[in-house]
Coordinates of C-alpha atoms in Angstrom, one line a residue:
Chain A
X1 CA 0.0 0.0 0.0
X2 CA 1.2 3.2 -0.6
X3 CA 0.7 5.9 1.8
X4 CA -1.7 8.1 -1.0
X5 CA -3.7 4.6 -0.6
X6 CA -3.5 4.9 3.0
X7 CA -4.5 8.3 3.7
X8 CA -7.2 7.5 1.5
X9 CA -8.6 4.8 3.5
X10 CA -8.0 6.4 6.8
X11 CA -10.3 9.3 5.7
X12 CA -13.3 7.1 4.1
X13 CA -12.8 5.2 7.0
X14 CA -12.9 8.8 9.7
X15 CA -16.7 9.9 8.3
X16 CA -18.7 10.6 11.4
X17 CA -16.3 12.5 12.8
X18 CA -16.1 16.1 13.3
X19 CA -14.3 17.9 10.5
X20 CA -11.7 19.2 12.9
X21 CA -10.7 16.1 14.3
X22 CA -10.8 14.6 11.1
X23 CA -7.9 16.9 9.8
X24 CA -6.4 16.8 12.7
X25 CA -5.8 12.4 12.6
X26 CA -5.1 13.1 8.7
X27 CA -2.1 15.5 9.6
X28 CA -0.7 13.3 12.5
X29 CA -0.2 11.0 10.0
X30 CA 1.1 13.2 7.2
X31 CA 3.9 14.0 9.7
X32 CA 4.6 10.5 10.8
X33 CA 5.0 9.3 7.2
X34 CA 7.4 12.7 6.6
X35 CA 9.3 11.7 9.6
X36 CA 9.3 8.2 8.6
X37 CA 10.5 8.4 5.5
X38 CA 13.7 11.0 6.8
X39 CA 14.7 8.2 8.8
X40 CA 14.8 6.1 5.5
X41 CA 12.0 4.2 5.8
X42 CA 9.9 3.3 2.4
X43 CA 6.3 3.8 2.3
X44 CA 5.2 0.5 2.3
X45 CA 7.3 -0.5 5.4
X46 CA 5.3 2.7 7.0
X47 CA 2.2 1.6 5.6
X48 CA 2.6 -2.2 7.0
X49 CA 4.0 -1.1 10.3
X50 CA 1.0 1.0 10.7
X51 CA -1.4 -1.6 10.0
X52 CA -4.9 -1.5 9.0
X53 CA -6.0 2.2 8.3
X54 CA -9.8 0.8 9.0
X55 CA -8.6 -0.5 12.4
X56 CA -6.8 2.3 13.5
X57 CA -9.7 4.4 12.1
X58 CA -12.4 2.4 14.2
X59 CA -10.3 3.6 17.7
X60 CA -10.2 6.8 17.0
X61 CA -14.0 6.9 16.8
X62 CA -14.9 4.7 19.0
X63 CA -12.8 6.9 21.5
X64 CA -15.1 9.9 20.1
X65 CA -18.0 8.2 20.7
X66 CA -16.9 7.2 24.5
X67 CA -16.3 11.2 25.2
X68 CA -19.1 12.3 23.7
X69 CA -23.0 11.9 25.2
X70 CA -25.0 8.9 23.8
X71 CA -28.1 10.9 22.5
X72 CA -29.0 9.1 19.1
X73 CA -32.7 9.1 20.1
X74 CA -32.5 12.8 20.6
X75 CA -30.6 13.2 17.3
X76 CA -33.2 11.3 15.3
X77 CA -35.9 13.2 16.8
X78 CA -34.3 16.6 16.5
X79 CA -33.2 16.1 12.8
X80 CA -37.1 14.8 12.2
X81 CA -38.7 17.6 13.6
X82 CA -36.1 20.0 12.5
X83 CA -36.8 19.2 8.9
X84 CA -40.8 18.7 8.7
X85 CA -40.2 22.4 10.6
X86 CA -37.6 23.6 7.8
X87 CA -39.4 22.2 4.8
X88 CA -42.5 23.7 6.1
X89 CA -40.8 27.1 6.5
X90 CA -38.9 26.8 3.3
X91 CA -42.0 25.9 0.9
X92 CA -43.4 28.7 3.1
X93 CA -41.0 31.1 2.3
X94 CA -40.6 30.1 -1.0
X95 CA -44.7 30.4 -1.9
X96 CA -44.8 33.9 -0.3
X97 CA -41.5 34.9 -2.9
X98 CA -43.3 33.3 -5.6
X99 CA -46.3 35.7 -5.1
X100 CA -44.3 38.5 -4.8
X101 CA -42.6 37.8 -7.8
X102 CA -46.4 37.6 -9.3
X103 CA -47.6 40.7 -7.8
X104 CA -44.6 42.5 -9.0
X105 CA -45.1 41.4 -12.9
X106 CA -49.4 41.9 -12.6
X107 CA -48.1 45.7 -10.9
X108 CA -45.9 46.3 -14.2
X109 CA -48.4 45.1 -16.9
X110 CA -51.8 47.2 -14.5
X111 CA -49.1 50.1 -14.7
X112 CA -48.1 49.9 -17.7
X113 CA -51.7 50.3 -19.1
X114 CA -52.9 52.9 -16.6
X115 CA -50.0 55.3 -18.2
X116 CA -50.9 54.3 -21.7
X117 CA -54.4 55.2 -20.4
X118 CA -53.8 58.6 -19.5
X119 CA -53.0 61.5 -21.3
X120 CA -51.6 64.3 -19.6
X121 CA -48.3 64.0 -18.3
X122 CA -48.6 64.5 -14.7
X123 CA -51.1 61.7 -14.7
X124 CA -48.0 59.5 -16.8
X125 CA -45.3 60.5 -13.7
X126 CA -47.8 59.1 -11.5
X127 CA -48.8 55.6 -13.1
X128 CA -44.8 55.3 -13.7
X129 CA -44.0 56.4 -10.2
X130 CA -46.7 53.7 -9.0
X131 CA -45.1 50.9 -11.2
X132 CA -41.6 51.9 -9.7
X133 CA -42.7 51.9 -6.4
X134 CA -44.4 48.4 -7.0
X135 CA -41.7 46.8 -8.9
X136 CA -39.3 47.8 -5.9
X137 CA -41.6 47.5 -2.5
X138 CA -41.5 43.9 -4.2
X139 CA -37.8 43.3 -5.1
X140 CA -37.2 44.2 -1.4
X141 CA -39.3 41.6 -0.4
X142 CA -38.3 39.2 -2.5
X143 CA -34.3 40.5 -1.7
X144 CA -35.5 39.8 2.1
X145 CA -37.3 36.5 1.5
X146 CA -34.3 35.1 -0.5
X147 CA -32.1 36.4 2.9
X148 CA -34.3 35.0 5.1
X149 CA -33.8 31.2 3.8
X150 CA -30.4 30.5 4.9
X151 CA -31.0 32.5 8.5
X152 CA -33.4 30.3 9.2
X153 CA -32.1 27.3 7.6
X154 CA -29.1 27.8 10.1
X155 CA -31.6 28.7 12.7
X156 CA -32.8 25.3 12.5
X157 CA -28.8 23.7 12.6
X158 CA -28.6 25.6 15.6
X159 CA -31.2 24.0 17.2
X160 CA -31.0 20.8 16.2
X161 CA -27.1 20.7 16.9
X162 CA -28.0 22.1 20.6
X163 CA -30.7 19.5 21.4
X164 CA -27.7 17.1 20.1
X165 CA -25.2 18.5 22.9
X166 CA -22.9 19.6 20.4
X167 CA -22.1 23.4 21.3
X168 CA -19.0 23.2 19.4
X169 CA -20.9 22.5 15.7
X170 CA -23.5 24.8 17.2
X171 CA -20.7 27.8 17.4
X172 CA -19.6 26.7 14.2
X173 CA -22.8 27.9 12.1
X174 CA -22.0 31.5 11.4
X175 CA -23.7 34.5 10.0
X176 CA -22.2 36.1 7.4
X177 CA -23.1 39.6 6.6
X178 CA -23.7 40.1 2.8
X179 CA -22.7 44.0 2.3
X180 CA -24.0 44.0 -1.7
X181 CA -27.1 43.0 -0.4
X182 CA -27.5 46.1 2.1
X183 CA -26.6 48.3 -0.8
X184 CA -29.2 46.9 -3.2
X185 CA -32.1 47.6 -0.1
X186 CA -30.7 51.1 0.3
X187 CA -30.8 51.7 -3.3
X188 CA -34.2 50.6 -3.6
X189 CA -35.9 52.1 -0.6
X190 CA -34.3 55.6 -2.4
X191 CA -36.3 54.8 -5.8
X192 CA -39.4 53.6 -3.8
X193 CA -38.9 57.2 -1.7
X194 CA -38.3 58.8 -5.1
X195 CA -41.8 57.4 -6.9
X196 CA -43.9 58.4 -3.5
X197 CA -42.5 62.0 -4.3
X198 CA -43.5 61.0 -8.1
X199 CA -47.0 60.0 -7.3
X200 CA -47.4 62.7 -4.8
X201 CA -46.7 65.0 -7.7
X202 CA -49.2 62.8 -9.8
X203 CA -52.0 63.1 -7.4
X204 CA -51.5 66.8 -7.0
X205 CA -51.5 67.5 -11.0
X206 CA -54.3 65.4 -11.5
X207 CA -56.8 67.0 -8.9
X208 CA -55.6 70.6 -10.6
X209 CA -56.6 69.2 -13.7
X210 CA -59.8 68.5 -12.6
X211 CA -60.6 72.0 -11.2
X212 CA -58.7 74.0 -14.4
X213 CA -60.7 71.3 -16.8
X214 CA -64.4 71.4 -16.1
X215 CA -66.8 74.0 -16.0
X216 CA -68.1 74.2 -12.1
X217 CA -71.9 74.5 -13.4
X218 CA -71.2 71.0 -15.7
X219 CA -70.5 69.5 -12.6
X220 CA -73.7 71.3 -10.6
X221 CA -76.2 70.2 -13.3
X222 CA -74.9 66.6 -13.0
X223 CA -74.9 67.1 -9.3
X224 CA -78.4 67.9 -9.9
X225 CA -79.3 64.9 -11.8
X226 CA -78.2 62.5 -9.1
X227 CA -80.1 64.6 -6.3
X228 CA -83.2 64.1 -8.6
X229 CA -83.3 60.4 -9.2
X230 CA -82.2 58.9 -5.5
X231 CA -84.3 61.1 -3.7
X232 CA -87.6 60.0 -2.8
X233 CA -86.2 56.5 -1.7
X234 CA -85.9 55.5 -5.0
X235 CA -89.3 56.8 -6.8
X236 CA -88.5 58.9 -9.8
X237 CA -90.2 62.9 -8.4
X238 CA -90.1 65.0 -11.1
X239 CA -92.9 67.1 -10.8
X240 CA -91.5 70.5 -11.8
X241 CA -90.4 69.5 -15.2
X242 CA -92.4 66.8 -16.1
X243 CA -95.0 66.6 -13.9
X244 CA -96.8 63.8 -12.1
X245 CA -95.9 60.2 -14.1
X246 CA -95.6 57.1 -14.4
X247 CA -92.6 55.0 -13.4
X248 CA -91.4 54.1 -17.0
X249 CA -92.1 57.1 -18.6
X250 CA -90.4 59.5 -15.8
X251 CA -87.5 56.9 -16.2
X252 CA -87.5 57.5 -20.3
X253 CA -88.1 61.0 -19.9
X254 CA -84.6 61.2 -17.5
X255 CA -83.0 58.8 -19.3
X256 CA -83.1 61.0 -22.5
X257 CA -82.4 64.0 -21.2
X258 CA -79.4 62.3 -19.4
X259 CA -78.4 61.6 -22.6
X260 CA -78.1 64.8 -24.3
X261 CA -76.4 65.8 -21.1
X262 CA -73.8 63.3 -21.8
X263 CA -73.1 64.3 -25.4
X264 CA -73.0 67.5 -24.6
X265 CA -70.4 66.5 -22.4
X266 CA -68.8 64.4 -24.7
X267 CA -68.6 67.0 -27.5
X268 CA -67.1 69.3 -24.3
X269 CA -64.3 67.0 -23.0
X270 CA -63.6 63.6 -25.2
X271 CA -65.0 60.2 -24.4
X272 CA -63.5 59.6 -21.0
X273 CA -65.5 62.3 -19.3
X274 CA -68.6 61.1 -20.6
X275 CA -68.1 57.3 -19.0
X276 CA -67.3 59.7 -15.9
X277 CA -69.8 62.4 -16.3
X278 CA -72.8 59.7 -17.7
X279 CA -73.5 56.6 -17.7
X280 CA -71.4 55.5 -14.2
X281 CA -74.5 57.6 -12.7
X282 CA -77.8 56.2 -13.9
X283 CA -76.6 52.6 -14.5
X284 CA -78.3 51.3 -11.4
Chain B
X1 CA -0.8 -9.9 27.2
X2 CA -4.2 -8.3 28.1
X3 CA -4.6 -5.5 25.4
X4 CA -6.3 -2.9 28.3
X5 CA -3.0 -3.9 30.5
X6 CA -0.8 -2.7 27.8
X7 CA -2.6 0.2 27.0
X8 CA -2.0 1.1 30.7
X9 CA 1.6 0.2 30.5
X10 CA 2.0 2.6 26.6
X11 CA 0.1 5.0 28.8
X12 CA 2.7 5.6 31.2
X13 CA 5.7 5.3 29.4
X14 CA 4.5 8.3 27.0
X15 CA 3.9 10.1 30.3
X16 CA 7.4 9.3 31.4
X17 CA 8.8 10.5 28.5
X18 CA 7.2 13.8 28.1
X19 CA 8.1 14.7 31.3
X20 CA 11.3 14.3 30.2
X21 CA 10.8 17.1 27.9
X22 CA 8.0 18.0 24.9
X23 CA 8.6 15.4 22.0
X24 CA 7.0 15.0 18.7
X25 CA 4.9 12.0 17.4
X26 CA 7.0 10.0 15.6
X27 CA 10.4 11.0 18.3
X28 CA 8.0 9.2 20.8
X29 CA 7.2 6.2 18.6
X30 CA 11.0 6.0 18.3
X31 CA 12.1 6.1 21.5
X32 CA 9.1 3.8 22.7
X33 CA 9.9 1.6 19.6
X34 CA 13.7 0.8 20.9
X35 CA 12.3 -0.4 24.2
X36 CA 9.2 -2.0 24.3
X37 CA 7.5 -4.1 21.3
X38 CA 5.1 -1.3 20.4
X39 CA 2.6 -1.2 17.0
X40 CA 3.5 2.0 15.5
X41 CA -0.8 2.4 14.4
X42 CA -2.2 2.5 18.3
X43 CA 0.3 5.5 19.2
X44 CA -1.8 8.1 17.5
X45 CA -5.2 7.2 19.0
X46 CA -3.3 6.7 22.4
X47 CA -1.9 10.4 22.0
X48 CA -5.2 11.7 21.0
X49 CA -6.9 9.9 23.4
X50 CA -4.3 11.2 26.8
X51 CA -4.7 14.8 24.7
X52 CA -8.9 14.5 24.8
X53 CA -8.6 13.7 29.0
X54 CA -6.2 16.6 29.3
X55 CA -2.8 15.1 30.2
X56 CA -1.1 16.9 28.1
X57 CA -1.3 20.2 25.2
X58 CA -0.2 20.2 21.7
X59 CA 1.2 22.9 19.8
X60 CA 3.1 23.6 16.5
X61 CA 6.6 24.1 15.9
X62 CA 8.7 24.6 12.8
X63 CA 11.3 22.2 12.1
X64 CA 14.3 22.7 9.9
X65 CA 13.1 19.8 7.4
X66 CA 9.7 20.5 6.4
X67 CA 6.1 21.7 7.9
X68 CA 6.0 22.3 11.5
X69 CA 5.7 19.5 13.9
X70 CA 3.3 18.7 16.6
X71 CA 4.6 18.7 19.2
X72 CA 2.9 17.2 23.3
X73 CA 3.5 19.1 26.4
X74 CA 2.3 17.1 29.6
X75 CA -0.1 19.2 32.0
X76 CA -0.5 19.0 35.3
X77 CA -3.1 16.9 35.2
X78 CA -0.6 14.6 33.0
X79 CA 1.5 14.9 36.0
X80 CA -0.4 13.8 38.6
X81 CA -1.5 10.8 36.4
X82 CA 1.7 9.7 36.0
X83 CA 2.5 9.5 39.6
X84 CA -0.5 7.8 40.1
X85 CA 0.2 5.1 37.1
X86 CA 3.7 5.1 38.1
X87 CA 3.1 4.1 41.6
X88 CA 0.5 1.7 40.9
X89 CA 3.6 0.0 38.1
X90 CA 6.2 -0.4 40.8
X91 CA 3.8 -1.9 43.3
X92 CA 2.9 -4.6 40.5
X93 CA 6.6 -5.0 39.5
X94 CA 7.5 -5.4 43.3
X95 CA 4.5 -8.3 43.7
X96 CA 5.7 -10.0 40.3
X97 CA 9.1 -10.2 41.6
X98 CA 8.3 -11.2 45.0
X99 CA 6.3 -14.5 43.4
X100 CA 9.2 -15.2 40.9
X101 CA 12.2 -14.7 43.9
X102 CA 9.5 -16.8 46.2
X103 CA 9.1 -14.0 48.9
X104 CA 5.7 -14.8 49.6
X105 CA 4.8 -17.9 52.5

């Protein structure tokens, strides 16, 4: 045997131990072959005089095992309860990322459209500053999410590794701090600050529009209208113009003066005032 | 011979020696291997087992041919060990040779 052989079988043979014992076997026996082979010593003389790396593997554990607590029932049951938990969290986890990611692409496309909806460009800052501030309120969750898998991944190695007594492995699950990913969150809470400015903007255009836009007695006479037809819990009064009638008739009496109202207002502001000035109104 | 008995016996001979002074693996298998029939596989698991119950610390130091060595340092604890193991040896020896010089009545 030569020693590559041996070191080999010594390690195959060392699994179940702790990594750092592990290495530490392999390297007392790297420097016994080095000092072995100074004295002039051939490898295979080493190897024989050392015997069988399975043997000398099996002490070494079972002298692990003697220091060490016997727990196995503990270990099962920590490892099975630690990964019904961990799958459970993780598909959790993983669903709630996956509806994110959704949310974010149905908040680009609703966006999208609502800008190629409107017109004026205030109203456009807004429905971009909405999809920005969508697109990003859900890339930081998703960022987070995606974070949160690992932590609580070694969460549950923690705790599994302390109900198994072993502190040391326990100590050995760090946290690492991911720098890059604190600079993407900072970058995108600016950009989601930014499009709350944008919409603010929006909002404030938009109502200005309204007041510059429309005349204030359009709005009165359709003001008027509304008064008309819900008062009276629902029974259509109009004495004053049309005097006492029927139901049905009153109703196709309103209905066609709502009518010319609504192409009046058409003719006034375009087609999207009159699905807000008309119909929206007397539909029900 | 009774394998724990021997272990006992390896036990306090690498205790001997490293109060001598600090020694290296394979110096110990040397020195152990002139005097006593000794299988040059159980020394490691004997040294790591003495290190794990705290009779002695390990620590590195470079060596003119090659990587550093490790090298065993007995504790107190090693100490006292050996004076118990020690004591414990020369009462066996002194009973052994009693029966074969035919002390006993």
């Amino acid at each position: 045997m030569t020693k590559k052989e041996f070191m080999q079988k010594l390690k195959d043979n060392l699994i179940g131990l702790n990594q750092n014992d592990k290495r530490e076997v392999l390297l007392d026996y790297e420097e016994h072959f080095m000092d072995g082979k100074q004295q002039g010593r051939t490898e295979e003389e080493i190897c024989e005089a050392l015997g069988d790396p399975k043997e000398i593997a099996m002490e070494i554990k079972s002298q692990s095992q003697q220091n060490a607590p016997n727990n196995d029932g503990v270990n099962i049951v920590a490892n099975i309860f630690g990964m019904i938990v961990l799958s459970g969290a993780c598909i959790g986890l993983i669903s709630i990322l996956f509806s994110v990611v959704a949310a974010a692409i149905s908040g680009v496309f609703g966006a999208v459209a609502v800008a190629t909806f409107f017109t004026d460009v205030t109203l456009k800052i807004a429905a971009i500053s909405a999809v920005v501030f969508a697109v990003s309120i859900c890339t930081l969750i998703a960022l987070g999410i995606v974070k949160l898998i690992p932590v609580v991944i070694k969460w549950f190695k923690q705790m599994a590794y302390s109900m198994d007594n072993k502190p040391e492995k326990a100590k050995a699950v760090q946290y690492k701090k991911v720098k890059i990913h604190a600079l993407v969150w900072i970058l995108l809470s600016v950009l989601a600050v930014a499009s709350i400015c944008g919409m603010i903007v929006g909002g404030v255009g938009f109502a200005r529009e309204v007041v510059e836009k429309y005349d204030i007695d359009d709005i009165r006479e359709l003001e008027e209208f509304v008064y008309d037809i819900t008062t009276d819990h629902g029974r259509w009064v109009y004495y004053d113009e049309y005097g006492a009638m029927e139901f049905e008739e009153a109703m196709e009496e309103f209905a066609e003066d709502m009518e010319d109202f609504a192409d009046d207002m058409e003719d006034k502001y375009g087609r999207w005032d009159r699905w807000y000035f008309g119909w929206r109104f007397i539909g029900d | 011979m009774n394998i724990q008995f021997k272990k006992g016996i390896l036990e306090l001979c690498v205790l001997s020696l490293l109060i001598e002074k600090d020694r290296y693996g394979y110096e110990l298998f040397n020195v152990l291997s002139e005097n006593i029939a000794v299988s040059e596989g159980t020394i490691y698991p004997l040294l790591r087992r003495l290190n794990k119950d705290g009779y002695f610390s390990t620590y590195l130091k470079e060596s003119t041919e090659g990587p550093p060595r490790k090298y065993y340092k007995i504790t107190d604890e090693g100490r006292k060990a050996h004076e118990v193991l020690s004591k414990e040896w020369k009462e066996f020896l002194n009973g052994v040779s009693n029966i074969l010089t035919g002390g006993t009545k």
